[in-house]
Tab-separated table of C-alpha atoms in Angstrom:
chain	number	residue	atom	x	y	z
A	336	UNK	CA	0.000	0.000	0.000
A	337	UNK	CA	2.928	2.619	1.157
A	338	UNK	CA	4.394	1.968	-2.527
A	339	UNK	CA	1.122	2.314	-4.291
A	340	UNK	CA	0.571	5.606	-2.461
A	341	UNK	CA	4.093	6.660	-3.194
A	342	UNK	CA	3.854	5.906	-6.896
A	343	UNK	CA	0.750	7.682	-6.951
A	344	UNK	CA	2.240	10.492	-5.515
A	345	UNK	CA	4.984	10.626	-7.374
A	346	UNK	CA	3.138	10.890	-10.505
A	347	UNK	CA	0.368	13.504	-8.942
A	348	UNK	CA	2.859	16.224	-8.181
A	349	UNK	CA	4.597	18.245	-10.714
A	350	UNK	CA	8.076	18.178	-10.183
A	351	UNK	CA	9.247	22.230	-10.478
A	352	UNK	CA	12.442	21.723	-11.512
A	353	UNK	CA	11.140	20.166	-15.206
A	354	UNK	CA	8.984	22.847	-16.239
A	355	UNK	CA	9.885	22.476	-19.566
A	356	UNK	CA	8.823	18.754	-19.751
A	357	UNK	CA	5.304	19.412	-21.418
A	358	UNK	CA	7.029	21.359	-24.244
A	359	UNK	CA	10.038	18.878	-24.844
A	360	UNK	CA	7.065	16.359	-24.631
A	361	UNK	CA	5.367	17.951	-27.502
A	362	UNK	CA	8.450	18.525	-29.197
A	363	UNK	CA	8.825	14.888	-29.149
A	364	UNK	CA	5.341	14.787	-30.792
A	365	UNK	CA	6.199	16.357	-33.433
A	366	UNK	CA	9.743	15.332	-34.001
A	367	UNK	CA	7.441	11.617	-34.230
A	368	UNK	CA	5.724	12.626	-36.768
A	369	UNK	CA	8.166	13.944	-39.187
A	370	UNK	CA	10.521	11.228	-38.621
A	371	UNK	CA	7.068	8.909	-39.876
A	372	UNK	CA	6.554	11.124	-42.773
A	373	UNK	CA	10.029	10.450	-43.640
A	374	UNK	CA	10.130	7.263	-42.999
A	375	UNK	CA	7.322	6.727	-45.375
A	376	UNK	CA	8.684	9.238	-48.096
A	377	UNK	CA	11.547	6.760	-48.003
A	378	UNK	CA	9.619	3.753	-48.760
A	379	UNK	CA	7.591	5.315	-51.065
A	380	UNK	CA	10.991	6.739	-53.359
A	381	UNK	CA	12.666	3.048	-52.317
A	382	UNK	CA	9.756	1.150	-54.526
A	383	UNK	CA	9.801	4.104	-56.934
A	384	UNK	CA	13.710	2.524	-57.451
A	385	UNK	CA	12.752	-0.915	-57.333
A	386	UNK	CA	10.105	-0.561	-59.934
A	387	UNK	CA	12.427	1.510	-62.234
A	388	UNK	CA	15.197	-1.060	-61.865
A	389	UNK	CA	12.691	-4.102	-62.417
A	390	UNK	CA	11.451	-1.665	-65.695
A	391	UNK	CA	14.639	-1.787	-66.927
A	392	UNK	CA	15.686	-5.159	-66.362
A	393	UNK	CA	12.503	-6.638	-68.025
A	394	UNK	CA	13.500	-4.321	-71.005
A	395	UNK	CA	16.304	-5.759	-71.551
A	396	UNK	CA	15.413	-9.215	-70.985
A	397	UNK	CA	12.696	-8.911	-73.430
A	398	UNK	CA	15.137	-7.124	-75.711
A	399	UNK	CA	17.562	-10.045	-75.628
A	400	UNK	CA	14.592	-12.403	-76.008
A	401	UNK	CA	14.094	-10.475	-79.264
A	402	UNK	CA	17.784	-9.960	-80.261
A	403	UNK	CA	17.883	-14.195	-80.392
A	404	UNK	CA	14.652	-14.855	-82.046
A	405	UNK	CA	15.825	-13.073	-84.860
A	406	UNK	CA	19.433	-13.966	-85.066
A	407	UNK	CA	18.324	-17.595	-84.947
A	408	UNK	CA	16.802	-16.516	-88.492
A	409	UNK	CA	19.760	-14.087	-89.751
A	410	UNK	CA	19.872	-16.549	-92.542
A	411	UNK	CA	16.801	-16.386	-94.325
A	412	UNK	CA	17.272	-13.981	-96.944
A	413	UNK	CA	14.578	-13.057	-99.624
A	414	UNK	CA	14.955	-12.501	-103.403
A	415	UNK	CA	15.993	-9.406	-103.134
A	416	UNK	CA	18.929	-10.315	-100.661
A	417	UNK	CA	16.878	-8.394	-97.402
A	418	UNK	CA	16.046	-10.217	-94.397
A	419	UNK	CA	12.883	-12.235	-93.984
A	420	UNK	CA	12.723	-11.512	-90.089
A	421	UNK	CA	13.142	-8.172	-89.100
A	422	UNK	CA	12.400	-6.034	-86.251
A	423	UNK	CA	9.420	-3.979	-87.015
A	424	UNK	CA	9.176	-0.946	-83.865
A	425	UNK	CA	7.699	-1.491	-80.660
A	426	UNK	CA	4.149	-2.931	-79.762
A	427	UNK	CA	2.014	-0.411	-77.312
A	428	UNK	CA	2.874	0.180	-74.203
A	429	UNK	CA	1.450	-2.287	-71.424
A	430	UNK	CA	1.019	-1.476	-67.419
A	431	UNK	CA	2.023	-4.940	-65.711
A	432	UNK	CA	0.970	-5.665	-61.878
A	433	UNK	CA	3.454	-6.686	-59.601
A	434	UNK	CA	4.247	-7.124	-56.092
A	435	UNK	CA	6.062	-3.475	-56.339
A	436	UNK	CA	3.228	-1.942	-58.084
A	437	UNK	CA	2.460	-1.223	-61.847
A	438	UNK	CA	5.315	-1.428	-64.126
A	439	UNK	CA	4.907	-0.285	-67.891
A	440	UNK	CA	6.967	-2.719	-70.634
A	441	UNK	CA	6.303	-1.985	-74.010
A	442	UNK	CA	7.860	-5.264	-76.084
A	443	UNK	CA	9.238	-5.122	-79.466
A	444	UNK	CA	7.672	-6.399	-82.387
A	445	UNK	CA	8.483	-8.562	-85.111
A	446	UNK	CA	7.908	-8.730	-88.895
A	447	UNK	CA	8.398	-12.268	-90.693
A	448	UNK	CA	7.810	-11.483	-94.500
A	449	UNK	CA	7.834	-15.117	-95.320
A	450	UNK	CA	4.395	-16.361	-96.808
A	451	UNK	CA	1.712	-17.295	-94.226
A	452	UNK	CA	2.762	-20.597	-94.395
A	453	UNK	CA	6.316	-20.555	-93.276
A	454	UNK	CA	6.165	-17.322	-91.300
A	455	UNK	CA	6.712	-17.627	-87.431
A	456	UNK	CA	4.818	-15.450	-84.595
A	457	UNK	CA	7.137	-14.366	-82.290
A	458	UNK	CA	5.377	-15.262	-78.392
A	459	UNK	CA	7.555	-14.240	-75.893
A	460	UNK	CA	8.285	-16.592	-72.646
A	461	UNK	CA	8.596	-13.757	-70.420
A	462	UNK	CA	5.512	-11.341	-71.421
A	463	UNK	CA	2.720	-13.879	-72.668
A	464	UNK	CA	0.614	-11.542	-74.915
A	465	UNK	CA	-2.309	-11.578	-72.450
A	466	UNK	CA	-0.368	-11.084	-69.335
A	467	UNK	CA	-1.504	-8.365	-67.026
A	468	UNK	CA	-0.560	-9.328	-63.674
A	469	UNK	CA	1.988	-11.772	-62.553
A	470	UNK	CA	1.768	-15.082	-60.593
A	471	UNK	CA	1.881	-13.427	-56.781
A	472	UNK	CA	-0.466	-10.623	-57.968
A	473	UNK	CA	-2.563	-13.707	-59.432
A	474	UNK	CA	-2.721	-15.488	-56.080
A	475	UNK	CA	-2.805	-12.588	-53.817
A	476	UNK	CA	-6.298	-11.808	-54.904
A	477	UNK	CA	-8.062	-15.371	-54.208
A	478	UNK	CA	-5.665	-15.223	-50.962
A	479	UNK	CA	-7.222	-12.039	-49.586
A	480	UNK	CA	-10.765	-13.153	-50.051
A	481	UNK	CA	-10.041	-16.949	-48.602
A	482	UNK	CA	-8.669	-15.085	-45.952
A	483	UNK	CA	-11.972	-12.934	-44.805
A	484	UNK	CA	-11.766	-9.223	-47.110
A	485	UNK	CA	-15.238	-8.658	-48.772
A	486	UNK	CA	-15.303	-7.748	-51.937
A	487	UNK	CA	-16.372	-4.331	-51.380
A	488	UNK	CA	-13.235	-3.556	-49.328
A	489	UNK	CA	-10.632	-5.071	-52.004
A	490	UNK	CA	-9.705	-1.699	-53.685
A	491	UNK	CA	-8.710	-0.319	-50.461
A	492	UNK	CA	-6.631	-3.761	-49.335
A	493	UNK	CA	-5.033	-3.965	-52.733
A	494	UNK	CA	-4.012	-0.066	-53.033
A	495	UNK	CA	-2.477	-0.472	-49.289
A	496	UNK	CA	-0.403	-3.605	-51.118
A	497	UNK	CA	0.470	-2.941	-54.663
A	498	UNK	CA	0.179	0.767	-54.756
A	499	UNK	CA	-3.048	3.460	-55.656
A	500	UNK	CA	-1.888	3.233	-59.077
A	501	UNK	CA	-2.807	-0.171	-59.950
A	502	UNK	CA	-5.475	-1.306	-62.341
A	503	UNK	CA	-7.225	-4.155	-62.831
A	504	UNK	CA	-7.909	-5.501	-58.996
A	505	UNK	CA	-11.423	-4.702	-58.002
A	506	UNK	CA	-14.364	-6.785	-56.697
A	507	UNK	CA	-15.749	-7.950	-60.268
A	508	UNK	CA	-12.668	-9.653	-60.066
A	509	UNK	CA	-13.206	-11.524	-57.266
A	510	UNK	CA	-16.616	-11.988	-58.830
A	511	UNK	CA	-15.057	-13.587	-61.797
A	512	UNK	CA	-12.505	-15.724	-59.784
A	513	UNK	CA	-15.606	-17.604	-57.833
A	514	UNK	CA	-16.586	-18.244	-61.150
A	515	UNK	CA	-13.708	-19.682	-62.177
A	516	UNK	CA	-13.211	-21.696	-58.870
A	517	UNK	CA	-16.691	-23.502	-59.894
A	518	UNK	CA	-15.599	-24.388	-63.200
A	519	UNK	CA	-12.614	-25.728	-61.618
A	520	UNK	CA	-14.013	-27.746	-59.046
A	521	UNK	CA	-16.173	-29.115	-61.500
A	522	UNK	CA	-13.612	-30.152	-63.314
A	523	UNK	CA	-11.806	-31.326	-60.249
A	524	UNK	CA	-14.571	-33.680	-59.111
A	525	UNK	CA	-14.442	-34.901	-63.068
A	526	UNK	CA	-11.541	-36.899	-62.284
A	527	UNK	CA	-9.934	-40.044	-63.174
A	528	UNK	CA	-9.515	-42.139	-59.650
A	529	UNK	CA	-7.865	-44.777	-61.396
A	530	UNK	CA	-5.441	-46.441	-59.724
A	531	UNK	CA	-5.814	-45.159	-56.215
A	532	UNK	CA	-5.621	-46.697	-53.657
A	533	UNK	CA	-6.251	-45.188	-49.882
A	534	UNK	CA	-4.953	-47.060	-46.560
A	535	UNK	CA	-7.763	-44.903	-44.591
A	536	UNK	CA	-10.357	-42.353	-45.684
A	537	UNK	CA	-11.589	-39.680	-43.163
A	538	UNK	CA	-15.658	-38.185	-43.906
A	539	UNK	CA	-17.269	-35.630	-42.431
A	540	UNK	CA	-20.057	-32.672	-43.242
A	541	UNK	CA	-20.340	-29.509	-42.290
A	542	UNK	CA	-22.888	-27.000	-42.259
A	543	UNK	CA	-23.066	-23.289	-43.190
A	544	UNK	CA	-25.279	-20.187	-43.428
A	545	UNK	CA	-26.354	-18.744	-46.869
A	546	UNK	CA	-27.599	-15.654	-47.078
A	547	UNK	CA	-31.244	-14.689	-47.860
A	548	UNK	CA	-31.645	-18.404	-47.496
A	549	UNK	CA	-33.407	-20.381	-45.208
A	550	UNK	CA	-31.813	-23.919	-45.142
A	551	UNK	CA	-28.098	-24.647	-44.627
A	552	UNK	CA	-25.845	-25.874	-46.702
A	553	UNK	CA	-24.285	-29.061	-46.062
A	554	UNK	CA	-20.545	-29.871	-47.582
A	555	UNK	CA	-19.243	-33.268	-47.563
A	556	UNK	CA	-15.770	-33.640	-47.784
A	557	UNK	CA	-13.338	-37.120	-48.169
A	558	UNK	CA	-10.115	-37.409	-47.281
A	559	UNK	CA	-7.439	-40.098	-47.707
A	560	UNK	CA	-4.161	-41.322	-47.297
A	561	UNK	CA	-2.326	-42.614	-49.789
A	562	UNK	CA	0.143	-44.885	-50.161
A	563	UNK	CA	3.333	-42.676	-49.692
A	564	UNK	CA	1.572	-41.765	-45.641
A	565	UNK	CA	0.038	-38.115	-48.033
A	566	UNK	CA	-3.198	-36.751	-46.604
A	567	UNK	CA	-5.033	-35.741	-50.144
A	568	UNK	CA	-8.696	-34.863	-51.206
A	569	UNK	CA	-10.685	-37.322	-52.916
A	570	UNK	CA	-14.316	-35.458	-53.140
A	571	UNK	CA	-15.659	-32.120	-52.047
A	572	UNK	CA	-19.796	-32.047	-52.290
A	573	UNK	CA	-22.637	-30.062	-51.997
A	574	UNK	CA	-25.107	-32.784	-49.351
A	575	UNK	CA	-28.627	-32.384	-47.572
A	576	UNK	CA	-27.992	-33.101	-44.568
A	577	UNK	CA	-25.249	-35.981	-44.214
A	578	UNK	CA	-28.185	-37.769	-45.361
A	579	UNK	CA	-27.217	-41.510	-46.651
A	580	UNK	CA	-28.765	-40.859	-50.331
A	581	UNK	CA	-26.079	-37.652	-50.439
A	582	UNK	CA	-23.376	-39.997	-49.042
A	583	UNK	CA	-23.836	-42.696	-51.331
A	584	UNK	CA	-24.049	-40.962	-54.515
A	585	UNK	CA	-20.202	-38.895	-53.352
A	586	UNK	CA	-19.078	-42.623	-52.637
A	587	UNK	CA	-20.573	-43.701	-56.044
A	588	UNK	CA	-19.495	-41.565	-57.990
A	589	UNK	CA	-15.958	-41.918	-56.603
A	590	UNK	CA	-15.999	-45.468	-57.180
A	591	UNK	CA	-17.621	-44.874	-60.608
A	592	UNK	CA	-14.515	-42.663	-61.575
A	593	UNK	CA	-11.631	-45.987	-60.866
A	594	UNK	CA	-11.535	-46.008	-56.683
A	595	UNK	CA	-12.271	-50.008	-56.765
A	596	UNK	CA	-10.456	-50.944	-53.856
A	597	UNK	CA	-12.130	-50.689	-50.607
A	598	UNK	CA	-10.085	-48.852	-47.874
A	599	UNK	CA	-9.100	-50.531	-44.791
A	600	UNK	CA	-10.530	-48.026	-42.406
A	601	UNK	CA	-13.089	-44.843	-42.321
A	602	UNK	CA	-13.301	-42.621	-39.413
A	603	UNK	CA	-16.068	-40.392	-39.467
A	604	UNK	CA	-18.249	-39.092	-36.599
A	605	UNK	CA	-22.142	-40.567	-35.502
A	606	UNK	CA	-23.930	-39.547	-38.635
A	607	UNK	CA	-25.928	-42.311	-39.291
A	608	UNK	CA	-26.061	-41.889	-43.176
A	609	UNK	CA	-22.445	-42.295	-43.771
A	610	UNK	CA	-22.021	-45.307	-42.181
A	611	UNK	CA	-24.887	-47.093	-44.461
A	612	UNK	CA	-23.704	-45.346	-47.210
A	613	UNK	CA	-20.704	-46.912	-46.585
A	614	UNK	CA	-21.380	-50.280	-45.728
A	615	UNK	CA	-23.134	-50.584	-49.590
A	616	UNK	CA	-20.553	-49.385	-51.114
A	617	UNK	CA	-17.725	-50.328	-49.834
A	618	UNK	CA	-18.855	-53.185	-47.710
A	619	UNK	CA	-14.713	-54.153	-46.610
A	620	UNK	CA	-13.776	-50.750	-45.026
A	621	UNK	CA	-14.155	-51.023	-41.464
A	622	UNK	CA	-15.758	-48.167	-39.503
A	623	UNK	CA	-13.814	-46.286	-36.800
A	624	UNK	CA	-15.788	-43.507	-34.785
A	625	UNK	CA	-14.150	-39.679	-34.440
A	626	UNK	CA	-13.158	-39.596	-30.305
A	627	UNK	CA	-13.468	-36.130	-30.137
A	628	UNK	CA	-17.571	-35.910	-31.348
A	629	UNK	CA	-18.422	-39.266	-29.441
A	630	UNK	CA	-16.422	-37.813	-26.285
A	631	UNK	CA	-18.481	-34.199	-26.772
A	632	UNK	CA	-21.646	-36.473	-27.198
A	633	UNK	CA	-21.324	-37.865	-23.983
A	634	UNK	CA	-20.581	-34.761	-22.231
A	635	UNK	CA	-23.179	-33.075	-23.267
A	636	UNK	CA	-25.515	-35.749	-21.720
A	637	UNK	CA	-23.699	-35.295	-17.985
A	638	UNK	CA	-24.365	-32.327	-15.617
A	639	UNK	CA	-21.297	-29.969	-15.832
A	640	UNK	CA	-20.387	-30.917	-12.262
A	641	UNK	CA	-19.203	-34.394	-13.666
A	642	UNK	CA	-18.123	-33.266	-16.329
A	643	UNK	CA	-13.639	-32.669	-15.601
A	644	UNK	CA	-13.819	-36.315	-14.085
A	645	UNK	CA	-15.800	-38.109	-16.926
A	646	UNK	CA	-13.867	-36.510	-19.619
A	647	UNK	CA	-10.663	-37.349	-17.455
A	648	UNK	CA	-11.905	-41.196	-17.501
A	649	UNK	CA	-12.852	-40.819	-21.095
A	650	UNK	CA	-9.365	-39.929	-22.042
A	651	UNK	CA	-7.776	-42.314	-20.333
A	652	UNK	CA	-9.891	-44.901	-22.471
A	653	UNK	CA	-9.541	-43.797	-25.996
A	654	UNK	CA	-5.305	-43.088	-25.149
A	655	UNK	CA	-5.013	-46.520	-23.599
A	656	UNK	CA	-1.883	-48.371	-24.974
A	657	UNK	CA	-4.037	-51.614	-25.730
A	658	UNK	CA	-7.143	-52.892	-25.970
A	659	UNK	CA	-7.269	-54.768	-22.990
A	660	UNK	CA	-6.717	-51.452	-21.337
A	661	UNK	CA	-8.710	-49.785	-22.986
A	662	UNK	CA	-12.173	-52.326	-22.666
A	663	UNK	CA	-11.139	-51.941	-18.949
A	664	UNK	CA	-11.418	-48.080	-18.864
A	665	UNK	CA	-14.396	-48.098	-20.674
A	666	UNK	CA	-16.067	-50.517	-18.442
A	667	UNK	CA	-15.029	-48.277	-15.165
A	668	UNK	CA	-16.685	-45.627	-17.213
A	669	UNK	CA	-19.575	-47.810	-17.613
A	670	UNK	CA	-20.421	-48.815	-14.358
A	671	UNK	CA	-19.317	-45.617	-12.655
A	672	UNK	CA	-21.990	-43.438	-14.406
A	673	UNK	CA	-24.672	-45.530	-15.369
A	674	UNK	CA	-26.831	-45.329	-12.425
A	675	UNK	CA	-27.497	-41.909	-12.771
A	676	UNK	CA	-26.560	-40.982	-15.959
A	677	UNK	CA	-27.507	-43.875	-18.285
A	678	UNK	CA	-28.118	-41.516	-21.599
A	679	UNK	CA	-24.624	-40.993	-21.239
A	680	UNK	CA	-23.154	-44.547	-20.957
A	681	UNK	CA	-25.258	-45.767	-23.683
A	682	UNK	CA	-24.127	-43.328	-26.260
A	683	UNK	CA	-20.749	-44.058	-25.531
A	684	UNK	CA	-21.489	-48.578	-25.232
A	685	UNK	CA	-23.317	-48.527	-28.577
A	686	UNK	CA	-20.299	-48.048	-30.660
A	687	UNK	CA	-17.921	-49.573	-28.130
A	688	UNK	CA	-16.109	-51.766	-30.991
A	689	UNK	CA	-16.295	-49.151	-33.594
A	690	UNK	CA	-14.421	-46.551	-31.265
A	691	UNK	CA	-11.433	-49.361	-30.761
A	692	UNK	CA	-10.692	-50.599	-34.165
A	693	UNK	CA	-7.968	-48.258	-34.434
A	694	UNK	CA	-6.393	-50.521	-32.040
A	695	UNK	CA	-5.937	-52.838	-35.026
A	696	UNK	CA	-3.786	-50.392	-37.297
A	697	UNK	CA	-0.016	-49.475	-36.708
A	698	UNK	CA	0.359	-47.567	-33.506
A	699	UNK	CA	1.979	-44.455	-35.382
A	700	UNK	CA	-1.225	-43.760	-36.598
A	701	UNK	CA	-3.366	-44.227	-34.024
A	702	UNK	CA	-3.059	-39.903	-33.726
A	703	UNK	CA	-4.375	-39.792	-37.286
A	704	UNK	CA	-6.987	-42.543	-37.288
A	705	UNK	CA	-8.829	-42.273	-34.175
A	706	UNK	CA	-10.523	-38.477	-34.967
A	707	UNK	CA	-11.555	-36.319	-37.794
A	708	UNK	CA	-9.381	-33.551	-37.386
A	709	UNK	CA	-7.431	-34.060	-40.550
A	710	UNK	CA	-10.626	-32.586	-41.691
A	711	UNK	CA	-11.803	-30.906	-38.670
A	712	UNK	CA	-9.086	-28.583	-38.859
A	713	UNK	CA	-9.133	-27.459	-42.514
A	714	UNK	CA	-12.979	-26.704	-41.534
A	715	UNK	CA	-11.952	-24.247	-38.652
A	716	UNK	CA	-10.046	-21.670	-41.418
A	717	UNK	CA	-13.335	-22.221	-43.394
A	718	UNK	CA	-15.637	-21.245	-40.267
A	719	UNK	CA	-13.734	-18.251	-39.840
A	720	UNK	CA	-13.742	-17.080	-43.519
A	721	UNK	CA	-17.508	-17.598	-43.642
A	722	UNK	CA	-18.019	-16.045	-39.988
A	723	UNK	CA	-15.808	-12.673	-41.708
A	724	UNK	CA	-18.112	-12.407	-44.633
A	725	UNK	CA	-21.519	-13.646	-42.883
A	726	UNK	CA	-21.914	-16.502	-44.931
A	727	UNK	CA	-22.015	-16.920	-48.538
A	728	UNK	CA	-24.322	-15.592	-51.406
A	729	UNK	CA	-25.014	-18.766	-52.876
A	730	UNK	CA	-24.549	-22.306	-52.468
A	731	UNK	CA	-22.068	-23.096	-56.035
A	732	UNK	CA	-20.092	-20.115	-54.400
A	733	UNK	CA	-19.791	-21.519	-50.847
A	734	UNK	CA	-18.901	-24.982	-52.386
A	735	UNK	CA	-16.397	-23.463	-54.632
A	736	UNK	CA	-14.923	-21.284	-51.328
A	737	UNK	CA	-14.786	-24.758	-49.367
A	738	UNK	CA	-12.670	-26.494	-52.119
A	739	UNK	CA	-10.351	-23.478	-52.646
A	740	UNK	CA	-9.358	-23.295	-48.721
A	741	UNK	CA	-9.088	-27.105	-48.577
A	742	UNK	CA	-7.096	-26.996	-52.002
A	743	UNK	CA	-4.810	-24.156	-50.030
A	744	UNK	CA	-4.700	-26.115	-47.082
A	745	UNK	CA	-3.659	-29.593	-48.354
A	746	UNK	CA	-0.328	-28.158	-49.718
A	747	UNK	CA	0.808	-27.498	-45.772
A	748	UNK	CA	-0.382	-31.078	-44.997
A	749	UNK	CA	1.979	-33.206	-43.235
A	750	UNK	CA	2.625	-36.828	-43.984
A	751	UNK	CA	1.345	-39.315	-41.721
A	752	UNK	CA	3.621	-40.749	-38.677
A	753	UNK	CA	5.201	-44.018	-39.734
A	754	UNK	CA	4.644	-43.148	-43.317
A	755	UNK	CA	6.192	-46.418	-44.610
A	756	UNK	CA	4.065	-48.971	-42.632
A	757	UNK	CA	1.080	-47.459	-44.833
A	758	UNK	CA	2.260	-49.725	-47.777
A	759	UNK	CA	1.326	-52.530	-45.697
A	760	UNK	CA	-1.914	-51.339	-44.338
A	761	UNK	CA	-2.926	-51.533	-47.894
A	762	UNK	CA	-1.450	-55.132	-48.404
A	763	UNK	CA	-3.454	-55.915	-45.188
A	764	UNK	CA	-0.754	-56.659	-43.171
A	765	UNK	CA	-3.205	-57.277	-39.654
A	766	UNK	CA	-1.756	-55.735	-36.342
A	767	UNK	CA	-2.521	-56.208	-33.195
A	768	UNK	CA	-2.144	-53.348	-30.629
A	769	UNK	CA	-0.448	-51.407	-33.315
A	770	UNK	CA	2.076	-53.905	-33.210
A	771	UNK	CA	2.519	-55.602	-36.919
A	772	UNK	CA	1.465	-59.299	-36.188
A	773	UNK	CA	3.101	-60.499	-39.346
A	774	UNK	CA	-0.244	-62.079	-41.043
A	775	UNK	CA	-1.661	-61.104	-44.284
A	776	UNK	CA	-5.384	-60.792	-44.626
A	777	UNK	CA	-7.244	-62.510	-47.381
């Protein structure tokens, strides 16, 4: 308390012998702010340098681009002894978009006087003919919308990036990019499975808000992992409901595209219509329910003041080292709470053998295989991109958003632990414990 008050005191009372202090103070203000301005008057002539320099380079390249095209053809000589391939002035002048800002090429161009048969059109590598923006510029737009901007505040986001003076970057763009996303998932979901083969598939659907729309939108999303231990896509769709007619035509039409070989394992959460779907279609794959919604299912049918303990117990079943262990957890769980809280024990003894057939995979994979969240966490930068905007306008242009962020995603994937035992998951090698038993399966 007697420091408190001194250190209150201390900065109550002026101190006489610093009258000045308020006008250094202010001084110091303003010195701030000119030191920012200048600061930023640097930056601003710094790009002005960079984009000159990356002008001039470009020139040049293009120049000697040029200067070999026509060389290469010094030797074709007309009747009249004069060059065939000549350079013929300059094309207009072009304003490119780049990470630095606009810069302005203007490309030579070239006259073949050959007949239109043997005459050559000059395309150069390094400025396509339709180019207007370059590959960061390109993927810096779809970036900033994934990442939350609305449309109407790209002009403002891109002019803080690239510079006022850039052209070319607006909403309609945007506009035309979702449009373009929808083609390309289209086309995406078009392909060949041929030849695939996945050790374990992960499914799951989730639900989002459309604007000036009453129903949600359901996405279903698979996920496997292939042979090399590499978490990849396999089908992003548009559902009602995770019902089991929307599951089974996504696992239809997966198989219908080459993906004959049933996987040896599917983790997916309690929604019923997967699992049937699943068990027509590829009758072999064996089921293995997501921990983390069965152990928020059971929760949620426990008072809160039971809650710490029962998850406690709950964890100690599904991160049991066997399945002995593990059958004995889960029957302390059991009997401990099923007196007064049978609703919960019976969600959790219904699927009692489909929550421990991980146990039956190699043990470096149990962190992958016994839980969505290879999905569940892609989902999470999607929830937050659709929370930003307040859902999406349309349902082709929230499916389209869905399959971009998981396209983005899946190149930070990381491989699966033990990576080289997924070969023989595949060749159904059978472990026990997650310890390789050294038996094939038929």
């Amino acid at each position: 308390m007697k420091e408190a008050a001194y250190f209150g005191l201390c900065q109550a009372t002026p101190n006489p012998a610093h009258k000045g202090q308020k006008y250094a103070t202010m001084k110091t203000k303003s010195t701030d702010v000119t030191h920012a301005s200048a600061s930023l008057s640097c930056r601003d002539a710094l790009t002005d340098i960079l984009r000159t320099g990356a002008q001039r380079l470009l020139t040049h390249a293009i120049e000697a681009e040029v200067a070999e095209f026509v060389g290469a053809r010094s030797h074709l000589v007309g009747a009249q002894g004069h060059r065939e391939v000549v350079r013929n002035g300059h094309m207009p002048a072009r304003s490119i978009v780049t990470g630095i800002g606009p810069v302005e090429v203007r490309q030579p161009r070239i006259r073949d006087r050959r007949p239109p048969g043997e005459a050559e059109k000059f395309s150069s590598r390094i400025l396509p003919p339709y180019l207007r923006k370059t590959r960061s510029i390109e993927e810096l737009v779809p970036w900033l919308y994934l990442k939350g901007i609305s449309t109407g505040d790209f002009p403002e986001a891109l002019a803080a990036l690239v510079g006022a003076d850039a052209k070319g970057l607006s909403a309609s763009t945007v506009t035309r990019l979702v449009e373009a996303w929808q083609d390309e998932h289209q086309a995406w979901s078009a392909r060949s499975l041929a030849g695939k083969r996945y050790a374990y598939v992960w499914a799951d659907g989730v639900h989002f808000n459309i604007r000036l729309q009453e129903d949600r939108q359901c996405i279903l999303v698979l996920m496997g992992a292939t042979p090399e231990g590499r978490k990849e896509l396999i089908a992003v769709a548009d559902g009602h409901r995770e019902s089991e007619e929307s599951w089974r035509a996504l696992l239809l039409d997966a198989k219908s595209r080459g993906l004959a070989v049933d996987p040896r394992l599917a983790t997916g959460d309690g929604a019923l219509g997967f699992w049937k779907a699943l068990a027509q279609v590829f009758p072999a794959t064996r089921a293995q329910r997501c921990w983390v919604h069965k152990l928020a299912n059971v929760l949620d049918k426990m008072p809160k003041r039971v809650q710490p303990e029962a998850k406690r117990m709950l964890h100690a079943t599904c991160m049991a080292g066997t399945r002995e262990e593990a059958n004995r957890a889960f029957d302390v769980f059991v009997q401990t709470y099923a007196a007064k809280h049978p609703g919960a024990t019976n969600c959790l003894a219904k699927d009692r053998e489909e929550l421990m057939a991980f146990y039956d995979f190699p043990a470096e994979h149990w962190l992958h295989i016994r839980t969505t969240n290879p999905i569940e966490s892609v989902f999470a930068t999607v929830r937050l991109r659709t929370a930003k905007t307040k859902g999406s306008g349309s349902r082709a242009a929230c499916l389209a958003m869905v399959f971009k962020l998981m396209e983005s995603a899946s190149k930070r994937w990381r491989a699966l632990n033990g990576s080289a035992l997924v070969p023989e998951v595949i060749a159904g090698v059978q472990f026990a414990d997650g310890i390789r038993s050294q038996r094939i399966a038929a």
